[in-house]
Short mmCIF file of C-alpha atoms and ligand atoms in Angstrom, two decimals:
data_model
loop_
_atom_site.label_atom_id
_atom_site.label_comp_id
_atom_site.label_asym_id
_atom_site.label_seq_id
_atom_site.Cartn_x
_atom_site.Cartn_y
_atom_site.Cartn_z
CA MET A 12 24.79 -21.47 -37.83
CA LEU A 13 24.86 -19.60 -34.63
CA LYS A 14 27.45 -20.25 -32.07
CA LEU A 15 27.48 -19.30 -28.70
CA PRO A 16 30.67 -19.16 -26.39
CA SER A 17 30.49 -22.26 -24.63
CA VAL A 18 33.10 -24.20 -22.43
CA PRO A 19 36.36 -23.47 -22.50
CA GLY A 20 38.29 -25.62 -24.89
CA GLY A 21 35.00 -26.72 -26.80
CA ALA A 22 32.77 -28.46 -25.67
CA PRO A 23 32.80 -32.38 -26.17
CA PRO A 24 31.82 -34.05 -29.56
CA ARG A 25 28.27 -35.38 -29.22
CA PRO A 26 28.12 -39.40 -29.28
CA GLY A 27 25.64 -40.67 -31.93
CA THR A 28 26.12 -37.60 -34.89
CA PRO A 29 27.74 -38.47 -38.17
CA ALA A 30 29.96 -35.88 -38.66
CA ALA A 31 29.44 -36.35 -42.35
CA GLU A 32 25.90 -35.93 -42.83
CA PRO A 33 25.67 -33.06 -44.04
CA ALA A 34 23.27 -30.54 -40.85
CA SER A 35 19.47 -29.81 -42.18
CA LEU A 36 17.39 -26.30 -41.02
CA LYS A 37 16.14 -28.32 -38.83
CA ASP A 38 18.76 -29.77 -37.38
CA ASN A 39 20.71 -26.33 -37.34
CA ALA A 40 17.63 -24.73 -35.54
CA SER A 41 17.14 -27.55 -32.62
CA GLU A 42 21.75 -26.78 -31.93
CA ALA A 43 21.19 -23.93 -31.82
CA ALA A 44 18.39 -23.76 -29.61
CA ILE A 45 20.11 -26.61 -27.50
CA SER A 46 23.53 -24.22 -27.84
CA ALA A 47 21.79 -21.70 -26.26
CA LEU A 48 20.30 -23.11 -23.15
CA GLY A 49 23.21 -24.87 -22.61
CA TRP A 50 24.68 -21.13 -22.19
CA LEU A 51 21.94 -20.70 -19.92
CA ASP A 52 22.20 -23.38 -18.05
CA GLU A 53 25.61 -23.77 -17.80
CA ARG A 54 26.05 -20.34 -16.18
CA THR A 55 22.82 -20.20 -13.94
CA ALA A 56 21.97 -23.87 -13.29
CA ILE A 57 18.50 -22.80 -13.27
CA SER A 58 17.66 -26.43 -15.45
CA GLY A 59 17.52 -28.09 -12.07
CA THR A 60 15.30 -25.11 -10.48
CA ALA A 61 12.79 -25.56 -13.26
CA ARG A 62 12.81 -29.51 -12.87
CA TRP A 63 11.70 -29.10 -9.49
CA VAL A 64 9.24 -26.89 -11.01
CA MET A 65 7.72 -28.58 -13.44
CA PHE A 66 7.90 -32.54 -12.57
CA ARG A 67 6.25 -32.55 -9.72
CA LYS A 68 4.56 -35.89 -8.02
CA VAL A 69 0.91 -34.89 -7.91
CA PRO A 70 -1.43 -37.11 -5.73
CA LYS A 71 -3.92 -39.58 -7.38
CA GLY A 72 -7.35 -37.82 -7.60
CA THR A 73 -6.10 -34.60 -8.65
CA ASN A 74 -8.98 -33.11 -10.25
CA TRP A 75 -10.32 -29.72 -12.04
CA PHE A 76 -10.43 -28.08 -8.80
CA TYR A 77 -6.71 -28.44 -8.67
CA THR A 78 -6.66 -25.28 -11.40
CA LEU A 79 -8.32 -23.00 -9.68
CA GLY A 80 -5.14 -21.46 -7.91
CA THR A 81 -3.13 -20.99 -11.45
CA SER A 82 -6.35 -19.46 -12.71
CA THR A 83 -6.17 -16.62 -9.35
CA MET A 84 -2.51 -16.22 -10.43
CA MET A 85 -3.02 -15.60 -14.69
CA ALA A 86 -6.33 -13.81 -13.04
CA PHE A 87 -3.79 -11.45 -11.31
CA LEU A 88 -1.06 -11.78 -14.35
CA SER A 89 -3.72 -10.43 -16.25
CA GLN A 90 -4.98 -7.30 -14.35
CA VAL A 91 -0.33 -6.41 -13.87
CA VAL A 92 -0.41 -6.47 -17.96
CA THR A 93 -3.99 -4.45 -18.76
CA GLY A 94 -3.40 -1.80 -15.90
CA VAL A 95 0.34 -1.32 -16.93
CA PHE A 96 -1.57 -0.10 -20.28
CA LEU A 97 -4.07 1.48 -18.31
CA ALA A 98 -1.57 3.62 -16.15
CA MET A 99 -0.26 4.69 -19.84
CA TYR A 100 -3.22 7.16 -19.83
CA TYR A 101 -5.00 7.30 -16.66
CA ASP A 102 -4.44 10.95 -14.71
CA PRO A 103 -4.75 10.70 -11.03
CA SER A 104 -5.76 14.31 -10.68
CA PRO A 105 -9.26 15.03 -9.04
CA ASN A 106 -10.17 17.19 -12.36
CA ASN A 107 -9.10 14.98 -14.58
CA ALA A 108 -8.91 11.45 -14.17
CA TYR A 109 -12.43 11.41 -15.21
CA GLU A 110 -11.72 13.19 -18.41
CA SER A 111 -9.14 10.80 -18.59
CA MET A 112 -11.34 7.56 -17.91
CA ARG A 113 -13.41 9.07 -20.60
CA HIS A 114 -10.74 9.51 -23.11
CA ILE A 115 -9.67 5.64 -22.40
CA ASN A 116 -13.06 4.49 -23.10
CA ASN A 117 -14.39 6.54 -25.96
CA ASP A 118 -10.52 7.38 -27.84
CA VAL A 119 -7.99 5.64 -27.65
CA PHE A 120 -8.08 2.25 -29.82
CA LEU A 121 -8.90 -0.43 -27.98
CA GLY A 122 -9.24 1.78 -24.81
CA GLN A 123 -12.63 0.21 -23.82
CA PHE A 124 -11.56 -3.11 -24.59
CA VAL A 125 -8.23 -2.90 -22.05
CA HIS A 126 -10.37 -1.17 -19.75
CA GLY A 127 -12.83 -3.78 -19.60
CA MET A 128 -10.77 -6.54 -19.17
CA HIS A 129 -9.08 -4.84 -16.05
CA ARG A 130 -12.77 -3.85 -14.98
CA TRP A 131 -14.33 -7.54 -15.66
CA GLY A 132 -10.58 -9.17 -14.33
CA ALA A 133 -10.85 -7.78 -10.78
CA THR A 134 -14.39 -9.04 -10.55
CA THR A 135 -13.10 -11.96 -11.79
CA MET A 136 -10.29 -12.84 -8.98
CA VAL A 137 -12.04 -11.73 -6.54
CA VAL A 138 -14.69 -14.96 -7.37
CA LEU A 139 -11.55 -17.27 -8.18
CA ILE A 140 -9.55 -16.68 -4.65
CA PHE A 141 -12.84 -17.28 -3.11
CA LEU A 142 -12.88 -20.40 -5.29
CA HIS A 143 -9.46 -21.69 -4.19
CA MET A 144 -9.69 -20.67 -0.47
CA GLY A 145 -12.68 -22.65 -0.77
CA ARG A 146 -11.26 -25.93 -2.35
CA THR A 147 -8.38 -25.64 -0.11
CA PHE A 148 -10.53 -25.79 2.86
CA PHE A 149 -12.96 -28.58 1.86
CA PHE A 150 -9.51 -30.23 0.69
CA GLY A 151 -8.26 -29.83 4.08
CA ALA A 152 -5.47 -28.87 2.68
CA TYR A 153 -4.57 -25.78 5.31
CA LYS A 154 -3.74 -29.00 8.11
CA TYR A 155 -0.67 -29.62 8.59
CA PRO A 156 2.42 -28.92 7.42
CA ARG A 157 0.35 -26.42 5.06
CA GLU A 158 -1.11 -23.77 7.74
CA LEU A 159 1.79 -20.90 6.84
CA ASN A 160 0.09 -21.51 3.13
CA TRP A 161 -3.32 -20.88 4.16
CA VAL A 162 -2.27 -18.06 6.27
CA ILE A 163 -0.36 -16.32 3.05
CA GLY A 164 -3.19 -17.50 1.22
CA VAL A 165 -5.66 -14.94 3.92
CA ILE A 166 -3.21 -12.04 3.52
CA LEU A 167 -3.90 -12.30 -0.29
CA VAL A 168 -7.67 -12.98 0.19
CA LEU A 169 -7.28 -9.19 2.33
CA LEU A 170 -4.65 -7.55 -0.31
CA THR A 171 -7.10 -8.17 -3.23
CA MET A 172 -10.13 -7.08 -1.30
CA ILE A 173 -7.52 -3.93 -0.71
CA MET A 174 -7.13 -3.86 -4.53
CA ALA A 175 -10.27 -4.07 -5.18
CA LEU A 176 -11.76 -1.46 -3.15
CA THR A 177 -9.16 1.20 -4.26
CA GLY A 178 -9.24 0.61 -7.99
CA TYR A 179 -12.98 1.40 -7.58
CA LEU A 180 -12.18 5.10 -6.65
CA LEU A 181 -10.32 5.27 -9.98
CA PRO A 182 -12.83 6.51 -12.11
CA TRP A 183 -13.91 8.69 -10.31
CA ASP A 184 -17.09 9.37 -11.30
CA GLN A 185 -20.69 9.30 -9.27
CA ARG A 186 -21.05 5.56 -9.04
CA SER A 187 -17.16 5.17 -7.86
CA TYR A 188 -16.97 8.42 -5.44
CA TRP A 189 -20.27 7.47 -3.27
CA ALA A 190 -19.07 3.77 -3.12
CA THR A 191 -15.34 4.44 -1.64
CA ALA A 192 -17.36 7.04 0.33
CA VAL A 193 -19.13 4.49 1.38
CA GLY A 194 -16.30 1.91 1.68
CA VAL A 195 -13.97 4.07 3.20
CA ASN A 196 -16.62 4.98 5.76
CA VAL A 197 -17.26 1.50 6.77
CA PHE A 198 -12.98 1.06 7.92
CA ALA A 199 -13.76 4.38 10.44
CA SER A 200 -16.53 2.39 11.86
CA ALA A 201 -14.39 0.14 13.90
CA PRO A 202 -13.58 1.24 17.61
CA ILE A 203 -10.94 3.20 18.82
CA ALA A 204 -8.58 3.34 15.43
CA GLY A 205 -11.47 3.31 12.76
CA PRO A 206 -11.45 7.16 12.66
CA TYR A 207 -7.64 7.30 12.73
CA LEU A 208 -7.96 4.54 9.62
CA GLY A 209 -10.45 6.63 7.89
CA ASP A 210 -7.95 10.01 8.13
CA PHE A 211 -5.61 7.88 6.75
CA LEU A 212 -6.94 6.61 3.58
CA ARG A 213 -8.64 10.08 2.78
CA ALA A 214 -5.64 11.65 4.03
CA GLY A 215 -7.53 13.95 6.08
CA PRO A 216 -11.12 14.06 7.01
CA GLU A 217 -12.46 14.81 4.00
CA PHE A 218 -11.97 13.73 0.67
CA GLY A 219 -9.75 15.31 -1.65
CA ALA A 220 -6.91 15.68 -4.09
CA THR A 221 -4.85 13.54 -2.52
CA THR A 222 -7.30 10.46 -1.14
CA LEU A 223 -7.36 9.82 -5.10
CA SER A 224 -3.85 9.98 -5.75
CA ARG A 225 -2.96 8.27 -2.48
CA PHE A 226 -5.50 5.43 -3.22
CA TYR A 227 -3.87 5.41 -7.09
CA ALA A 228 -0.27 4.84 -5.17
CA ILE A 229 -1.60 1.96 -2.77
CA HIS A 230 -3.92 0.14 -5.67
CA MET A 231 -1.27 0.32 -8.85
CA LEU A 232 2.41 0.58 -6.44
CA LEU A 233 2.22 -1.06 -3.09
CA LEU A 234 -0.69 -3.09 -3.24
CA PRO A 235 0.98 -5.62 -7.01
CA GLY A 236 3.91 -5.45 -5.13
CA LEU A 237 3.33 -7.27 -2.15
CA ILE A 238 0.83 -9.48 -3.51
CA GLY A 239 3.39 -10.39 -5.97
CA GLY A 240 5.89 -11.50 -4.01
CA LEU A 241 3.59 -13.11 -1.51
CA ILE A 242 2.53 -15.22 -4.62
CA ALA A 243 5.92 -16.09 -4.97
CA ALA A 244 6.31 -17.97 -1.67
CA HIS A 245 2.49 -19.51 -1.56
CA LEU A 246 3.99 -21.59 -5.14
CA TYR A 247 7.46 -21.67 -3.26
CA LEU A 248 5.20 -23.64 -0.36
CA VAL A 249 3.06 -25.59 -2.95
CA ILE A 250 5.87 -27.27 -4.44
CA LYS A 251 8.38 -27.79 -1.79
CA HIS A 252 4.99 -29.49 0.07
CA GLY A 253 3.63 -30.88 -3.46
CA THR A 254 -0.54 -30.59 -3.50
CA THR A 255 -2.98 -32.71 -1.07
CA ALA A 256 -5.10 -35.68 -2.12
CA PRO A 257 -8.39 -35.17 -2.17
CA PRO A 258 -9.94 -36.22 0.95
CA TRP A 259 -12.05 -39.04 -0.84
CA ILE A 260 -8.64 -40.94 -1.67
CA GLU A 261 -7.70 -43.78 0.63
CA ALA A 262 -3.76 -44.22 1.41
CA GLU A 263 -2.49 -47.55 0.08
CA ILE A 264 -0.89 -49.78 1.96
CA ASP A 265 1.37 -51.81 1.23
CA GLU A 266 0.86 -55.51 3.02
CA ASP A 267 3.96 -56.76 2.19
CA LEU A 268 5.85 -53.93 3.56
CA ARG A 269 3.31 -54.22 6.80
CA LYS A 270 4.60 -57.40 7.26
CA SER A 271 8.14 -57.08 6.46
CA GLU A 272 8.68 -54.41 8.91
CA ALA A 273 6.10 -56.23 12.19
CA MET B 29 39.03 -23.42 21.10
CA PRO B 30 39.79 -23.40 24.58
CA ASP B 31 36.77 -24.29 26.89
CA THR B 32 35.48 -20.49 27.76
CA SER B 33 31.60 -22.60 28.79
CA LYS B 34 32.64 -22.63 32.73
CA ASN B 35 34.45 -18.80 32.34
CA THR B 36 32.52 -16.40 33.54
CA SER B 37 34.72 -13.69 33.90
CA PRO B 38 33.63 -10.04 31.84
CA TYR B 39 37.26 -9.84 30.38
CA THR B 40 38.24 -11.63 27.17
CA ALA B 41 41.85 -11.99 28.11
CA ASP B 42 40.47 -14.28 30.67
CA ARG B 43 37.89 -16.21 29.36
CA ASN B 44 41.07 -17.22 27.28
CA ILE B 45 40.02 -16.14 23.99
CA PRO B 46 42.00 -15.47 20.81
CA GLY B 47 43.77 -12.28 20.18
CA ALA B 48 42.13 -10.72 23.27
CA PHE B 49 43.41 -7.45 24.59
CA GLU B 50 43.99 -6.19 28.15
CA GLY B 51 40.59 -4.38 29.97
CA GLU B 52 38.56 -5.82 26.87
CA THR B 53 35.13 -7.35 27.56
CA VAL B 54 33.24 -7.08 24.20
CA THR B 55 35.33 -9.30 20.93
CA ARG B 56 36.47 -7.42 18.48
CA ARG B 57 34.12 -9.84 16.26
CA ARG B 58 30.89 -9.24 18.40
CA PHE B 59 31.54 -5.30 19.02
CA MET B 60 31.44 -5.07 14.64
CA THR B 61 28.27 -7.42 14.53
CA GLY B 62 26.61 -5.26 16.98
CA ALA B 63 28.28 -2.27 14.80
CA ALA B 64 27.75 -2.98 11.22
CA HIS B 65 23.76 -4.41 12.67
CA ALA B 66 23.36 -0.51 14.27
CA THR B 67 24.66 0.90 10.69
CA ASN B 68 22.12 -0.49 9.27
CA GLY B 69 19.26 -0.16 11.11
CA ILE B 70 20.20 3.56 11.38
CA ALA B 71 20.65 3.65 7.31
CA VAL B 72 16.69 1.87 7.11
CA GLY B 73 15.48 4.24 10.12
CA MET B 74 16.91 6.78 7.44
CA ILE B 75 15.01 5.53 4.53
CA ALA B 76 11.54 4.39 6.22
CA LEU B 77 11.02 7.20 9.33
CA PRO B 78 10.11 9.92 6.01
CA ALA B 79 8.67 7.51 4.04
CA ILE B 80 5.83 7.02 7.13
CA GLY B 81 5.82 10.20 8.51
CA PHE B 82 5.11 11.45 4.99
CA ALA B 83 2.53 8.99 4.78
CA LEU B 84 0.99 9.33 8.27
CA GLY B 85 1.26 13.37 8.23
CA PRO B 86 -2.35 14.15 6.97
CA ASN B 87 -3.23 12.69 10.55
CA PHE B 88 -2.03 15.38 12.22
CA LYS B 89 -2.96 18.08 9.80
CA LYS B 90 -6.19 20.26 11.01
CA LEU B 91 -8.42 20.92 8.19
CA GLU B 92 -8.24 24.96 7.61
CA GLU B 93 -11.69 26.30 9.21
CA ARG B 94 -13.12 27.94 6.32
CA TRP B 95 -16.75 30.80 6.89
CA GLU B 96 -18.57 31.32 3.23
CA ALA B 97 -21.20 33.58 2.81
CA VAL B 98 -24.42 31.68 1.95
CA GLY B 99 -26.09 34.77 1.25
CA ARG B 100 -28.79 37.85 3.04
CA PRO B 101 -30.20 36.46 6.28
CA ASP B 102 -34.01 37.60 5.01
CA GLU B 103 -33.08 34.75 2.31
CA PHE B 104 -34.06 32.24 4.43
CA SER B 105 -37.42 30.80 6.67
CA PRO B 106 -38.07 29.44 9.51
CA THR B 107 -40.08 26.78 8.53
CA GLU B 108 -38.62 25.99 4.96
CA TYR B 109 -34.89 24.80 3.93
CA ILE B 110 -32.87 25.87 0.82
CA SER B 111 -30.05 24.19 -0.62
CA ARG B 112 -26.69 25.54 -0.88
CA THR B 113 -23.09 24.36 -2.25
CA ILE B 114 -20.30 25.31 -0.57
CA THR B 115 -16.46 24.45 -0.76
CA VAL B 116 -14.99 22.13 2.48
CA VAL B 117 -12.02 21.10 0.75
CA ALA B 118 -10.27 23.75 -1.47
CA GLY B 119 -8.25 22.79 -4.61
CA ALA B 120 -10.14 19.64 -4.84
CA GLY B 121 -11.97 20.87 -7.55
CA GLU B 122 -15.75 19.39 -7.70
CA THR B 123 -14.60 17.30 -5.10
CA GLY B 124 -14.19 19.55 -2.72
CA LYS B 125 -17.82 20.81 -2.56
CA THR B 126 -21.10 19.84 -0.92
CA THR B 127 -24.84 20.68 -0.33
CA VAL B 128 -26.08 22.08 2.61
CA TYR B 129 -29.56 22.31 3.38
CA LEU B 130 -30.22 26.00 5.20
CA ARG B 131 -33.04 27.67 7.64
CA GLU B 132 -33.55 30.38 10.19
CA ARG B 133 -33.45 28.49 13.56
CA ASN B 134 -36.96 28.63 14.70
CA PRO B 135 -37.51 28.63 18.57
CA ASP B 136 -40.53 26.46 18.52
CA ILE B 137 -39.09 23.53 17.75
CA ASP B 138 -34.90 24.00 17.63
CA HIS B 139 -34.49 23.10 21.52
CA GLU B 140 -30.82 23.62 22.15
CA PRO B 141 -29.00 26.16 23.98
CA GLU B 142 -29.12 29.61 21.59
CA ASP B 143 -25.93 31.06 20.68
CA GLU B 144 -23.98 32.36 18.22
CA TYR B 145 -22.93 29.93 15.48
CA ASN B 146 -27.09 28.56 15.60
CA GLN B 147 -29.28 31.20 14.49
CA TYR B 148 -29.07 29.70 11.33
CA ILE B 149 -29.30 26.03 11.33
CA ALA B 150 -27.37 24.15 8.54
CA ILE B 151 -27.72 20.57 7.96
CA SER B 152 -25.02 18.09 6.33
CA THR B 153 -26.32 16.10 3.30
CA ARG B 154 -23.83 13.01 4.28
CA CYS B 155 -25.71 10.63 5.56
CA MET B 156 -24.82 9.35 9.34
CA HIS B 157 -25.41 5.62 7.90
CA LEU B 158 -22.09 5.29 5.70
CA GLY B 159 -21.59 8.35 3.77
CA CYS B 160 -24.39 8.68 0.80
CA PRO B 161 -25.88 11.85 -0.07
CA VAL B 162 -28.81 12.21 1.71
CA ARG B 163 -31.71 14.84 -0.28
CA TYR B 164 -34.49 17.20 1.54
CA VAL B 165 -37.81 16.14 -0.22
CA PRO B 166 -40.19 19.46 0.97
CA ALA B 167 -43.64 17.58 0.37
CA SER B 168 -42.86 14.87 3.69
CA GLN B 169 -40.12 17.42 5.07
CA ARG B 170 -37.47 14.47 5.42
CA PHE B 171 -34.35 13.64 4.33
CA ILE B 172 -33.98 10.85 2.00
CA CYS B 173 -31.48 8.41 1.81
CA PRO B 174 -31.01 6.92 -1.52
CA CYS B 175 -28.38 4.19 -0.33
CA HIS B 176 -29.61 1.80 1.95
CA GLY B 177 -33.22 4.25 3.24
CA GLY B 178 -32.06 6.16 6.09
CA VAL B 179 -34.98 8.58 7.21
CA TYR B 180 -34.51 11.67 8.89
CA ASP B 181 -36.71 14.34 10.00
CA PHE B 182 -37.27 17.87 9.30
CA LEU B 183 -34.28 18.55 12.26
CA GLY B 184 -32.53 15.91 11.20
CA GLU B 185 -33.19 13.39 13.76
CA VAL B 186 -33.03 9.70 12.69
CA GLN B 187 -36.70 8.18 11.19
CA GLY B 188 -35.98 5.09 10.36
CA GLY B 189 -32.87 3.09 8.11
CA PRO B 190 -29.73 2.24 9.32
CA PRO B 191 -28.49 5.77 10.24
CA VAL B 192 -26.68 6.05 13.65
CA ARG B 193 -27.08 9.17 15.01
CA PRO B 194 -29.03 12.83 13.51
CA LEU B 195 -27.27 14.72 10.08
CA ASP B 196 -24.47 16.42 11.09
CA ARG B 197 -24.64 20.38 10.83
CA PHE B 198 -21.96 23.47 10.05
CA TYR B 199 -21.97 26.58 12.13
CA THR B 200 -23.78 29.36 11.25
CA ARG B 201 -23.13 33.15 12.16
CA VAL B 202 -23.99 36.40 11.13
CA LYS B 203 -21.06 39.37 9.50
CA ASP B 204 -21.31 41.94 7.49
CA GLY B 205 -24.84 41.13 6.95
CA LEU B 206 -24.64 38.09 4.75
CA VAL B 207 -25.33 34.82 6.53
CA GLU B 208 -21.78 32.91 6.86
CA LEU B 209 -21.04 29.49 7.09
CA GLY B 210 -18.31 27.54 9.14
CA PRO B 211 -16.78 24.00 10.01
CA ARG B 212 -18.66 21.20 10.39
CA PHE B 213 -19.73 19.55 13.67
CA SER B 214 -21.94 16.38 14.33
CA VAL B 215 -24.52 16.11 17.61
CA ASN B 216 -26.23 13.18 19.47
CA SER B 217 -29.53 11.86 19.52
CA GLU B 218 -30.15 14.99 22.03
CA LEU B 219 -28.85 16.98 19.51
CA LYS B 220 -25.58 18.49 21.44
CA ARG B 221 -22.57 19.17 19.88
CA PHE B 222 -19.26 16.88 18.99
CA SER B 223 -15.98 17.06 17.63
CA PRO B 224 -16.82 15.75 13.49
CA ARG B 225 -17.36 12.24 13.38
CA ASP B 226 -17.26 10.14 10.14
CA PRO B 227 -20.43 8.20 10.27
CA ALA B 228 -21.45 5.16 11.46
CA GLN B 229 -20.16 6.30 14.75
CA ASP B 230 -22.63 6.20 17.59
CA LEU B 231 -22.07 9.04 19.89
CA ASP B 232 -24.70 8.16 22.98
CA ALA B 233 -23.44 6.70 25.88
CA LEU B 234 -20.29 5.35 24.82
CA GLY B 235 -20.21 5.96 21.48
CA GLN B 236 -18.03 9.34 22.12
CA TYR B 237 -15.43 7.38 23.49
CA LEU B 238 -15.18 4.06 21.08
CA PHE B 239 -15.19 6.76 18.35
CA PRO B 240 -12.79 9.34 19.40
CA SER B 241 -12.42 12.98 18.27
CA ARG B 242 -9.45 13.18 15.78
CA PRO B 243 -6.75 15.89 15.09
CA THR B 244 -7.51 16.78 11.52
CA ILE B 245 -10.77 18.32 12.87
CA ARG B 246 -12.35 19.69 16.22
CA LYS B 247 -15.24 22.03 16.56
CA ILE B 248 -15.14 25.27 17.49
CA PRO B 249 -13.08 25.28 21.22
CA GLY B 250 -16.41 25.60 23.99
CA THR B 251 -19.11 25.35 22.05
C1 HEM C 312 -3.11 -13.96 -5.27
C2 HEM C 312 -3.92 -15.09 -5.10
C3 HEM C 312 -3.27 -16.97 -4.79
C4 HEM C 312 -2.57 -16.91 -6.00
C5 HEM C 312 -2.90 -16.51 -7.03
C6 HEM C 312 -2.94 -18.73 -5.54
C7 HEM C 312 -2.04 -19.73 -6.00
C8 HEM C 312 -1.74 -20.89 -5.86
C9 HEM C 312 -1.61 -22.14 -6.82
C10 HEM C 312 -1.52 -22.04 -8.16
C11 HEM C 312 -1.71 -23.20 -6.23
C12 HEM C 312 -0.76 -24.97 -6.05
C13 HEM C 312 -2.36 -25.04 -7.40
C14 HEM C 312 -3.95 -25.38 -6.33
O1 HEM C 312 -4.01 -25.94 -5.67
O2 HEM C 312 -4.48 -24.81 -6.90
C15 HEM C 312 -1.79 -22.67 -4.67
C16 HEM C 312 -2.50 -23.90 -3.13
C17 HEM C 312 -3.03 -23.29 -2.31
N1 HEM C 312 -3.35 -22.19 -1.45
FE1 HEM C 312 -3.33 -21.23 -3.25
N2 HEM C 312 -3.15 -19.00 -4.14
C18 HEM C 312 -4.38 -17.63 -3.73
C19 HEM C 312 -4.91 -17.64 -2.45
C20 HEM C 312 -4.91 -18.21 -1.93
C21 HEM C 312 -5.75 -18.37 -0.72
C22 HEM C 312 -6.96 -17.02 -0.20
C23 HEM C 312 -5.80 -19.19 0.06
C24 HEM C 312 -6.58 -19.67 1.83
C25 HEM C 312 -6.47 -18.89 2.78
C26 HEM C 312 -4.94 -20.23 -0.37
C27 HEM C 312 -4.32 -21.22 0.40
C28 HEM C 312 -3.86 -22.33 -0.43
C29 HEM C 312 -3.46 -23.85 -0.17
C30 HEM C 312 -3.72 -24.03 1.49
C31 HEM C 312 -2.94 -24.22 -1.14
C32 HEM C 312 -2.22 -26.04 -1.32
C33 HEM C 312 -2.69 -26.41 -1.39
C34 HEM C 312 -2.55 -28.04 -1.62
O3 HEM C 312 -1.56 -28.37 -0.74
O4 HEM C 312 -3.55 -28.79 -2.42
N3 HEM C 312 -4.13 -19.94 -1.53
N4 HEM C 312 -2.46 -21.65 -4.43
S1 FES C 313 -25.74 5.48 2.91
FE1 FES C 313 -27.55 6.67 4.05
S2 FES C 313 -28.91 4.74 4.20
FE2 FES C 313 -26.74 3.96 3.86
#
């Protein structure tokens, strides 16, 4: 049986395990798993954190709308995974980008499927993030003490929209090219800062070779990291605060307690 | 700890700080903390500043001024446009090219002051709503945008839809017997020349100040 190094001096004998009985395969397997987890926990104390994250009290009235945040996170994770695989074939240079997308869609095994997941996943994530935002708004979950989580959420919405804009350019076909030209000009139409912002996004006054690689770097390096970090902070606060009860749930008043305190 | 709260002497020795040196005004612990923060700041700056400069550099780099021959003078007519494809950004393949509509200057309709750069009129195909490519329709003598219904007349002035100013133009000149096409410029509703602006940026009244010109692209000085 697999034995990992344990407490120096050996673990104390487990109570209630008759030593004489021959261990079955199942017993051996669960022993091994427990031993492995025990080894990890002794060195990281992870089980306390895991319990803090997973075994939380949820308010009465919690319903399906509370799954929208997790769904958004799953959409994001799916984008990360499919994106990594697309990056293995994609070439962000103006002369090859279109050709590499064609290659992914037509030649690579399951390429069109992975590309399709990334494309539909992007739309799904945008829809889900707004539904989640609507849920927290209509349930009043943005109120004290959760204002900061709302603020983090607003930044996440903005970053998600920028992800959508920068990703749209990458197929480098007529639609993506002109849609992005329009998108950058929308940014550039802001007074005073707009013209400089436009130059920044394009890396110059005209769309060029640097524009595509710049969008690609923002899309696959800068923003995923930022979004990942912000999701971690968002979830930390969700767990710290616990979730809000739906607004139609009345607070329960313990009459005995009220009397005893009066 | 000795009580130092009431003692306001600048010397650490006078404030009864243990281990203070004669004439010392900053404790060594404080000095070390400060020095560590400063070192950290310098280290972060050494990484961050070049990275930021690298990202912002293109905002200050001027687009190279290009002149490209587009035909002999007798190929152009004062009453109809012909199209030419020119390169505006070198090294970007097809992406660096754009279509331009050209005709000879026609004194009956072109009233802006004449100079060496407008003997031929070159109209950009970038829509001044949000930048889709407009197309010249000879039958109606209008420029039509496919995206949101922008319409421009023969001079490139807005006739309908959302565009905020007339179509951009390009400088033209005649050199060695050939018509050459140069950099882009923008025009306001009186067809007065301005440094190139992006679409959706109004150039009438306060517009030129709300949407300043950029270091990356300017009109030819003195025009
Ligand atoms: C990448 C995007 C996002 C992810 C992955 C995410 C994830 C989550 C998760 C898993 C929860 C807990 C479960 C739930 O209530 O659904 C949550 C709660 C919350 N989210 Fe988000 N979220 C995102 C964006 C946003 C946005 C855009 C807002 C609003 C502007 C927002 C505001 C909140 C608030 C206020 C809570 C607390 C809800 C409560 O206490 O009941 N989040 N988020
Ligand atoms: S881009 Fe031409 S009308 Fe909108």
